Structures are given as C-alpha cells and as structure tokens.
Short mmCIF file of C-alpha atoms and ligand atoms in Angstrom, two decimals:
data_model
loop_
_atom_site.label_atom_id
_atom_site.label_comp_id
_atom_site.label_asym_id
_atom_site.label_seq_id
_atom_site.Cartn_x
_atom_site.Cartn_y
_atom_site.Cartn_z
CA UNK A 82 133.10 100.70 273.93
CA UNK A 83 135.24 100.97 277.16
CA UNK A 84 134.99 97.91 279.65
CA UNK A 85 134.63 98.06 283.62
CA UNK A 86 135.65 96.00 285.69
CA UNK A 87 134.12 96.91 289.30
CA UNK A 88 136.12 95.67 291.97
CA UNK A 89 134.33 96.07 295.64
CA UNK A 90 130.06 96.11 295.55
CA UNK A 91 129.77 98.01 298.94
CA UNK A 92 128.33 101.83 298.86
CA UNK A 93 130.81 103.03 297.19
CA UNK A 94 130.62 100.31 293.70
CA UNK A 95 127.03 100.15 294.15
CA UNK A 96 126.83 104.12 293.73
CA UNK A 97 128.78 104.50 290.42
CA UNK A 98 125.60 102.12 289.03
CA UNK A 99 123.24 104.36 290.10
CA UNK A 100 125.15 107.51 288.78
CA UNK A 101 125.98 105.40 285.64
CA UNK A 102 122.12 105.07 284.99
CA UNK A 103 121.25 108.97 285.77
CA UNK A 104 123.94 110.04 283.70
CA UNK A 105 122.45 107.26 280.25
CA UNK A 106 122.41 110.10 277.97
CA UNK A 107 125.10 112.24 279.28
CA UNK A 108 127.28 109.30 277.90
CA UNK A 109 125.08 108.57 274.67
CA UNK A 110 125.87 112.53 273.38
CA UNK A 111 129.69 112.06 274.67
CA UNK A 112 130.34 108.94 273.38
CA UNK A 113 127.57 107.19 271.24
CA UNK A 114 128.27 104.67 273.86
CA UNK A 115 127.63 103.57 277.19
CA UNK A 116 130.39 101.85 279.37
CA UNK A 117 129.42 98.28 280.11
CA UNK A 118 130.23 96.58 283.67
CA UNK A 119 131.50 93.37 282.18
CA UNK A 120 132.85 92.08 286.24
CA UNK A 121 131.97 93.22 289.64
CA UNK A 122 133.13 91.21 292.98
CA UNK A 123 132.56 91.84 296.28
CA UNK A 124 135.05 90.07 299.48
CA UNK A 125 133.46 86.51 298.10
CA UNK A 126 132.12 86.51 294.89
CA UNK A 127 132.53 87.12 290.85
CA UNK A 128 129.79 87.91 288.39
CA UNK A 129 131.45 88.24 284.66
CA UNK A 130 129.59 88.60 281.30
CA UNK A 131 131.89 89.53 278.60
CA UNK A 132 128.62 91.00 276.65
CA UNK A 133 128.20 93.61 279.91
CA UNK A 134 126.01 92.35 282.98
CA UNK A 135 122.58 93.22 283.38
CA UNK A 136 123.29 95.68 286.81
CA UNK A 137 120.15 96.38 287.53
CA UNK A 138 120.22 92.34 288.40
CA UNK A 139 123.33 92.32 290.33
CA UNK A 140 122.66 95.51 293.08
CA UNK A 141 119.14 93.17 293.62
CA UNK A 142 121.20 90.54 294.38
CA UNK A 143 123.57 91.93 296.31
CA UNK A 144 120.82 93.55 298.07
CA UNK A 145 119.01 90.11 298.21
CA UNK A 146 121.58 88.40 299.07
CA UNK A 147 124.53 90.01 299.68
CA UNK A 148 126.40 88.63 297.15
CA UNK A 149 126.87 89.04 293.72
CA UNK A 150 126.40 85.73 292.26
CA UNK A 151 126.82 82.15 293.41
CA UNK A 152 130.28 81.91 291.52
CA UNK A 153 132.63 82.20 295.00
CA UNK A 154 136.94 82.94 294.12
CA UNK A 155 139.77 81.51 296.40
CA UNK A 156 142.41 84.80 294.63
CA UNK A 157 140.77 88.19 293.73
CA UNK A 158 142.98 89.19 290.72
CA UNK A 159 142.07 85.30 289.11
CA UNK A 160 139.04 86.75 289.28
CA UNK A 161 139.67 89.64 287.82
CA UNK A 162 141.88 87.63 285.01
CA UNK A 163 137.94 85.84 284.23
CA UNK A 164 136.88 88.32 281.62
CA UNK A 165 138.46 91.33 279.89
CA UNK A 166 138.03 94.78 280.52
CA UNK A 167 139.70 98.20 280.03
CA UNK A 168 139.20 99.96 283.18
CA UNK A 169 139.30 98.78 286.70
CA UNK A 170 137.18 100.51 289.05
CA UNK A 171 138.98 99.58 292.01
CA UNK A 172 136.45 100.32 295.64
CA UNK A 173 136.68 97.29 298.18
CA UNK A 174 137.50 98.65 301.30
CA UNK A 175 140.36 100.64 302.67
CA UNK A 176 143.02 98.95 304.50
CA UNK A 177 145.93 101.10 305.72
CA UNK A 178 148.02 98.04 307.43
CA UNK A 179 148.95 96.74 304.27
CA UNK A 180 147.13 97.87 301.27
CA UNK A 181 145.22 94.19 301.99
CA UNK A 182 143.15 93.61 298.11
CA UNK A 183 142.56 96.89 296.76
CA UNK A 184 146.74 96.70 296.60
CA UNK A 185 147.18 93.78 294.72
CA UNK A 186 143.90 94.37 292.34
CA UNK A 187 145.71 97.99 291.46
CA UNK A 188 149.07 95.88 290.97
CA UNK A 189 147.61 93.25 288.87
CA UNK A 190 145.40 95.53 286.35
CA UNK A 191 148.59 97.73 285.85
CA UNK A 192 151.12 95.71 285.60
CA UNK A 193 148.16 93.63 282.62
CA UNK A 194 148.27 97.00 281.10
CA UNK A 195 144.57 98.00 282.12
CA UNK A 196 143.53 101.74 283.08
CA UNK A 197 142.56 102.29 286.36
CA UNK A 198 140.45 104.48 288.89
CA UNK A 199 140.26 104.21 292.48
CA UNK A 200 138.98 105.97 295.75
CA UNK A 201 140.83 102.90 298.22
CA UNK A 202 143.15 105.35 300.29
CA UNK A 203 145.36 102.37 301.70
CA UNK A 204 147.09 101.38 298.00
CA UNK A 205 147.61 105.18 297.70
CA UNK A 206 148.95 105.75 300.74
CA UNK A 207 150.76 102.62 301.14
CA UNK A 208 152.62 102.31 297.72
CA UNK A 209 151.65 105.86 295.71
CA UNK A 210 155.75 105.90 294.12
CA UNK A 211 155.49 102.27 293.08
CA UNK A 212 151.96 102.21 291.77
CA UNK A 213 152.14 105.25 289.60
CA UNK A 214 155.61 104.17 288.22
CA UNK A 215 153.92 101.28 287.29
CA UNK A 216 151.22 103.03 285.63
CA UNK A 217 153.48 104.85 284.06
CA UNK A 218 156.01 101.88 282.26
CA UNK A 219 152.70 100.27 281.50
CA UNK A 220 151.33 103.08 279.77
CA UNK A 221 148.20 103.17 282.17
CA UNK A 222 145.82 105.64 283.27
CA UNK A 223 145.68 105.58 286.38
CA UNK A 224 143.17 108.23 288.61
CA UNK A 225 142.24 108.58 292.15
CA UNK A 226 139.92 112.07 292.94
CA UNK A 227 137.89 110.30 295.24
CA UNK A 228 140.32 109.62 297.87
CA UNK A 229 140.62 112.71 298.76
CA UNK A 230 137.81 114.73 300.19
CA UNK A 231 134.86 112.57 298.53
CA UNK A 232 133.17 115.02 296.03
CA UNK A 233 135.53 118.26 296.81
CA UNK A 234 137.68 118.59 293.76
CA UNK A 235 141.06 118.79 294.22
CA UNK A 236 143.32 116.38 292.91
CA UNK A 237 142.39 116.68 289.38
CA UNK A 238 141.92 120.77 290.56
CA UNK A 239 145.71 121.13 291.38
CA UNK A 240 146.46 118.62 288.13
CA UNK A 241 144.98 120.18 285.93
CA UNK A 242 143.37 123.90 286.87
CA UNK A 243 145.99 124.76 288.95
CA UNK A 244 148.90 123.06 286.38
CA UNK A 245 151.38 126.23 286.54
CA UNK A 246 151.13 126.76 289.90
CA UNK A 247 153.41 126.86 291.94
CA UNK A 248 151.29 125.49 295.00
CA UNK A 249 153.06 126.39 298.44
CA UNK A 250 151.13 124.53 300.49
CA UNK A 251 147.20 122.63 301.19
CA UNK A 252 145.13 123.26 305.04
CA UNK A 253 142.42 121.29 305.31
CA UNK A 254 139.72 119.17 307.60
CA UNK A 255 139.90 116.01 305.43
CA UNK A 256 138.29 113.87 307.74
CA UNK A 257 134.19 114.10 308.22
CA UNK A 258 133.37 112.27 311.13
CA UNK A 259 136.21 114.12 313.21
CA UNK A 260 134.49 117.28 312.04
CA UNK A 261 130.87 116.25 313.12
CA UNK A 262 132.70 115.42 316.56
CA UNK A 263 134.47 118.44 317.05
CA UNK A 264 131.18 120.29 316.07
CA UNK A 265 128.38 118.53 318.26
CA UNK A 266 131.23 118.63 321.29
CA UNK A 267 131.14 122.35 320.26
CA UNK A 268 127.29 122.23 321.53
CA UNK A 269 128.44 120.20 324.67
CA UNK A 270 127.65 116.68 323.00
CA UNK A 271 130.12 114.34 324.75
CA UNK A 272 132.56 112.76 322.10
CA UNK A 273 130.60 108.69 322.69
CA UNK A 274 127.59 109.81 321.58
CA UNK A 275 128.77 112.16 318.77
CA UNK A 276 131.13 109.12 317.57
CA UNK A 277 128.15 106.90 317.53
CA UNK A 278 125.61 109.81 315.60
CA UNK A 279 128.68 109.94 313.11
CA UNK A 280 128.81 106.19 312.43
CA UNK A 281 124.80 106.08 312.03
CA UNK A 282 125.28 108.66 309.55
CA UNK A 283 128.17 106.18 307.55
CA UNK A 284 130.73 108.55 307.77
CA UNK A 285 132.76 107.10 309.77
CA UNK A 286 135.27 104.50 308.80
CA UNK A 287 134.11 100.36 309.26
CA UNK A 288 136.80 100.88 312.02
CA UNK A 289 136.33 104.45 313.76
CA UNK A 290 139.46 104.42 315.22
CA UNK A 291 141.21 105.16 311.73
CA UNK A 292 138.85 108.65 311.80
CA UNK A 293 139.55 109.38 315.33
CA UNK A 294 143.43 108.81 315.65
CA UNK A 295 143.70 110.41 312.37
CA UNK A 296 144.96 108.04 310.60
CA UNK A 297 142.54 108.15 307.93
CA UNK A 298 143.18 112.09 307.17
CA UNK A 299 146.73 110.93 307.48
CA UNK A 300 146.33 108.77 304.37
CA UNK A 301 144.68 111.42 302.62
CA UNK A 302 147.86 113.97 303.43
CA UNK A 303 149.91 111.25 302.36
CA UNK A 304 147.76 111.12 299.14
CA UNK A 305 148.78 114.81 298.55
CA UNK A 306 151.85 115.35 299.42
CA UNK A 307 152.71 112.46 296.58
CA UNK A 308 150.00 113.53 293.89
CA UNK A 309 150.39 117.43 294.33
CA UNK A 310 153.60 118.50 296.02
CA UNK A 311 155.57 115.36 294.28
CA UNK A 312 157.20 114.38 297.06
CA UNK A 313 157.91 110.44 297.85
CA UNK A 314 156.31 110.34 300.87
CA UNK A 315 154.37 107.07 302.46
CA UNK A 316 151.99 107.01 305.95
CA UNK A 317 154.65 106.55 308.34
CA UNK A 318 156.07 109.63 307.60
CA UNK A 319 152.95 111.66 308.44
CA UNK A 320 153.26 112.99 311.99
CA UNK A 321 149.51 112.20 313.00
CA UNK A 322 147.70 113.32 316.44
CA UNK A 323 144.08 112.19 316.78
CA UNK A 324 140.71 114.34 318.59
CA UNK A 325 140.59 111.10 321.26
CA UNK A 326 142.26 113.32 324.06
CA UNK A 327 140.66 116.33 323.37
CA UNK A 328 138.59 117.07 326.43
CA UNK A 329 135.49 119.21 327.21
CA UNK A 330 137.07 121.31 329.24
CA UNK A 331 140.04 122.21 326.26
CA UNK A 332 136.64 122.57 324.16
CA UNK A 333 135.29 125.02 326.67
CA UNK A 334 138.76 127.20 326.80
CA UNK A 335 139.17 127.74 323.34
CA UNK A 336 135.84 128.72 323.02
CA UNK A 337 136.42 131.55 325.69
CA UNK A 338 138.96 132.46 323.22
CA UNK A 339 136.26 133.06 320.42
CA UNK A 340 138.22 129.67 318.66
CA UNK A 341 137.13 126.17 317.79
CA UNK A 342 139.26 122.62 317.54
CA UNK A 343 139.80 121.29 314.33
CA UNK A 344 141.31 118.34 312.99
CA UNK A 345 143.46 120.05 310.33
CA UNK A 346 145.70 117.99 307.55
CA UNK A 347 148.81 120.12 306.48
CA UNK A 348 150.91 119.66 303.05
CA UNK A 349 153.96 121.42 302.17
CA UNK A 350 157.13 121.00 300.70
CA UNK A 351 158.91 120.52 304.17
CA UNK A 352 155.57 119.98 306.52
CA UNK A 353 153.52 116.10 306.84
CA UNK A 354 150.73 116.60 309.71
CA UNK A 355 147.45 115.57 310.72
CA UNK A 356 146.64 117.45 314.33
CA UNK A 357 144.01 119.46 316.47
CA UNK A 358 144.24 122.99 315.64
CA UNK A 359 142.68 126.51 317.09
CA UNK A 360 141.30 128.26 314.53
CA UNK A 361 139.29 131.69 314.64
CA UNK A 362 135.87 131.44 314.86
CA UNK A 363 134.64 132.80 311.38
CA UNK A 364 137.54 131.38 309.72
CA UNK A 365 136.97 128.79 306.50
CA UNK A 366 138.83 126.30 308.84
CA UNK A 367 136.62 127.11 311.47
CA UNK A 368 133.46 124.85 309.30
CA UNK A 369 131.20 122.55 311.17
CA UNK A 370 129.15 119.51 310.35
CA UNK A 371 130.60 116.51 307.85
CA UNK A 372 132.06 118.68 304.95
CA UNK A 373 135.51 118.78 304.12
CA UNK A 374 137.65 121.75 303.26
CA UNK A 375 140.72 122.65 301.57
CA UNK A 376 143.18 125.83 301.04
CA UNK A 377 145.19 126.27 298.90
CA UNK A 378 148.10 128.57 298.83
CA UNK A 379 149.51 128.74 294.53
CA UNK A 380 152.13 131.19 294.09
CA UNK A 381 150.37 133.29 291.03
CA UNK A 382 146.72 131.98 292.08
CA UNK A 383 147.24 133.11 296.13
CA UNK A 384 144.53 131.62 298.31
CA UNK A 385 141.82 129.17 296.67
CA UNK A 386 139.31 127.24 299.43
CA UNK A 387 137.33 124.64 298.36
CA UNK A 388 134.93 122.51 300.05
CA UNK A 389 132.25 119.69 299.74
CA UNK A 390 131.03 116.46 300.87
CA UNK A 391 134.05 114.08 301.89
CA UNK A 392 132.00 111.17 301.50
CA UNK A 393 129.03 109.59 300.55
CA UNK A 394 127.75 106.81 297.85
CA UNK A 395 126.34 109.31 295.27
CA UNK A 396 129.30 112.22 296.17
CA UNK A 397 132.38 109.04 295.56
CA UNK A 398 130.52 108.14 292.76
CA UNK A 399 130.88 111.15 291.42
CA UNK A 400 134.54 111.72 291.76
CA UNK A 401 134.99 108.34 289.57
CA UNK A 402 132.11 109.88 287.08
CA UNK A 403 134.53 112.66 286.34
CA UNK A 404 138.17 110.45 285.98
CA UNK A 405 135.84 108.25 283.96
CA UNK A 406 134.83 110.56 281.14
CA UNK A 407 138.87 112.26 281.77
CA UNK A 408 140.15 108.85 280.66
CA UNK A 409 137.23 108.15 277.76
CA UNK A 410 138.23 111.28 276.38
CA UNK A 411 141.28 110.58 275.95
CA UNK A 412 140.03 106.64 274.57
CA UNK A 413 138.13 108.22 271.92
N1 LIG B 629 135.55 108.16 307.49
C1 LIG B 629 136.16 109.16 306.56
C2 LIG B 629 135.31 111.05 307.01
C3 LIG B 629 135.27 109.28 305.09
O1 LIG B 629 134.95 110.30 308.14
O2 LIG B 629 135.47 111.72 306.01
C4 LIG B 629 135.94 109.74 303.93
O3 LIG B 629 137.17 109.44 303.71
#
C-alpha cells in the first residue's frame, strides 16, 4: 500500500483526489491496491488518518468550510510528521521569492527519506540543485513533471523517451495567461480586458504580475535548464522581459509583416531567456489561446514539437498521476 500526504489542498490537490477516483480500476489492475491518502494540509489545517482518510468527506468539508479539518497547525513540517507516509505530493501555492512553505515541506520530506512529487515551481526554480542533491543522497524519488507545461509532457519525455539524445535547445510558450492575452490583443482586445478574462478562466497566478512580467515562464525555463540541460542555474540567472510593454501598435506592425508577438522561453547550454519574440503566422510557436507549446531540438531525432494544456485542475493532476505511477512501479 502506498501512502500519500498531500500538502496544499486547492484546485490541484482536489484535482488529484478526483483523478485517483477516476483511475480506481487502473490502480486495482496494475497494483492490486489503491494509493491511500493519510494526510492533507491546507494553509491552516491538517487532516490525518493512518488508515486512510475518507477523501470524499475531506473534499466536502473543504468546499463547505474552506478548511480540511478543525485541527490547526503552527508549522507545516510538524503537521507532516503527524502521520507515516511514503510520498509527499507538494501542491501548495507557488512562492518565487523564497520558496515559502512548499520549499520547507519538500526539504523536510526528503530529509526524512520520503519520495516527493511536486508541481510547485518556486522551490524548483530557486533550489533545484540543492533539492535534487538531497533526494539523491537520501535515496528518494523526486519528480516534478507538472511543474512545466501542466499536462504537456516535457520533463519525463526528455528524461525517459529522449534519454539518449543530445538536446540542443528548447524554445516554447510556457505561460498560458500571456499567450491568451497576446492572442486577444491580435484581435484588437485591450490588455487589461484580456487579463481579466484570463483570471476568470483560472489560468493566471494568484498575483498575475508573475504571469505578465514573465516570471512564471522564467520559473519553467530555469527548471528545464536544470532538469534537461543539467545546468546549475537559478531564477535570478534568467534574462526576463514580460509583455506589459507590448502596445497595440507593436501588434499591428507585426501583423502587417504576417507576424505575431509571443512570449517565448529559450533554453540551451548558453541561453536562458524569456522575452517577447516576433513569430511568423503559421509557425508552430504562433499558437493562439492558453495552450503551452515546446520545440525540442534533439541531435538524433531532430525537431520534436509538443503542446498541451499548461494548467487546470484535472490536467495538472494528470501529470502528478504519471509521476505517481512511475514511483509506484519501482516500489513494487
Ligand atoms: N499562470 C500559469 C499560466 C499557470 O498562465 O500558464 C501554470 O503555471
């Protein structure tokens, strides 16, 4: 039996619970058992049951009262220690200033020898090397597919399917909010109105400055640089330009030359950058809407292009599911 502790019980945490339910038969057939959630924390409260929580009840309670139980905690890592678990699923809100609670939770779990799955970009963008080294030292699995591109497979694709390749570069669109805004601006909609719509769709970060200034895309660029290119870089090493300076006039001028402006992240041995770029209409990176896309240039395979939903409750949980199955496969 695999025991999960979920830290962070917002959209993604609850999405995972729904996905586990939907894959009940899959787990039964592949492992002969279900993963069991023995602990959940949100920002204030903790729910634990060593025999497995009734997750329908926890979700219902969260919906009704906005907390997972009546039991508050003062320190999240102490809450993690209240129960025995095998895998920490860290899906608390991203903090790109200092990594926040997510960084503390991941570090603590790895120090305790637990496997960790996360989609939390802050800790990875700030402390990638430290966390992967800690995981290695303690023999822990540490997976983070959903941190870049949500449901779009990219990290495990590079690590597993493209394992023998020499990946020369990755260029892509890693922020759905910016792409949505730029596509709306292509059709004459003002920036502010497009941003408001992106927020209503639930795509934008809690503070949308992180989207429009390019910081969110930069977290993904730095994660890919470390994970795929084995560079030892951090968030402050990324050269970042957002989309707030893009005027309707610039969009019109691009259109007059059959181009669109897109916020592109670029990673290679020498590049680490997020900036608006002119992209010819019809080029894969001219994609409109909230999708994420990446072009991988591999020396043997040549160019590989992937796209998919970069955020969303079930979509992000799908990436967590693949990491969970990969860990369960090797635990068997
Ligand atoms: N705010 C992000 C986006 C969500 O707009 O793509 C996924 O990281």
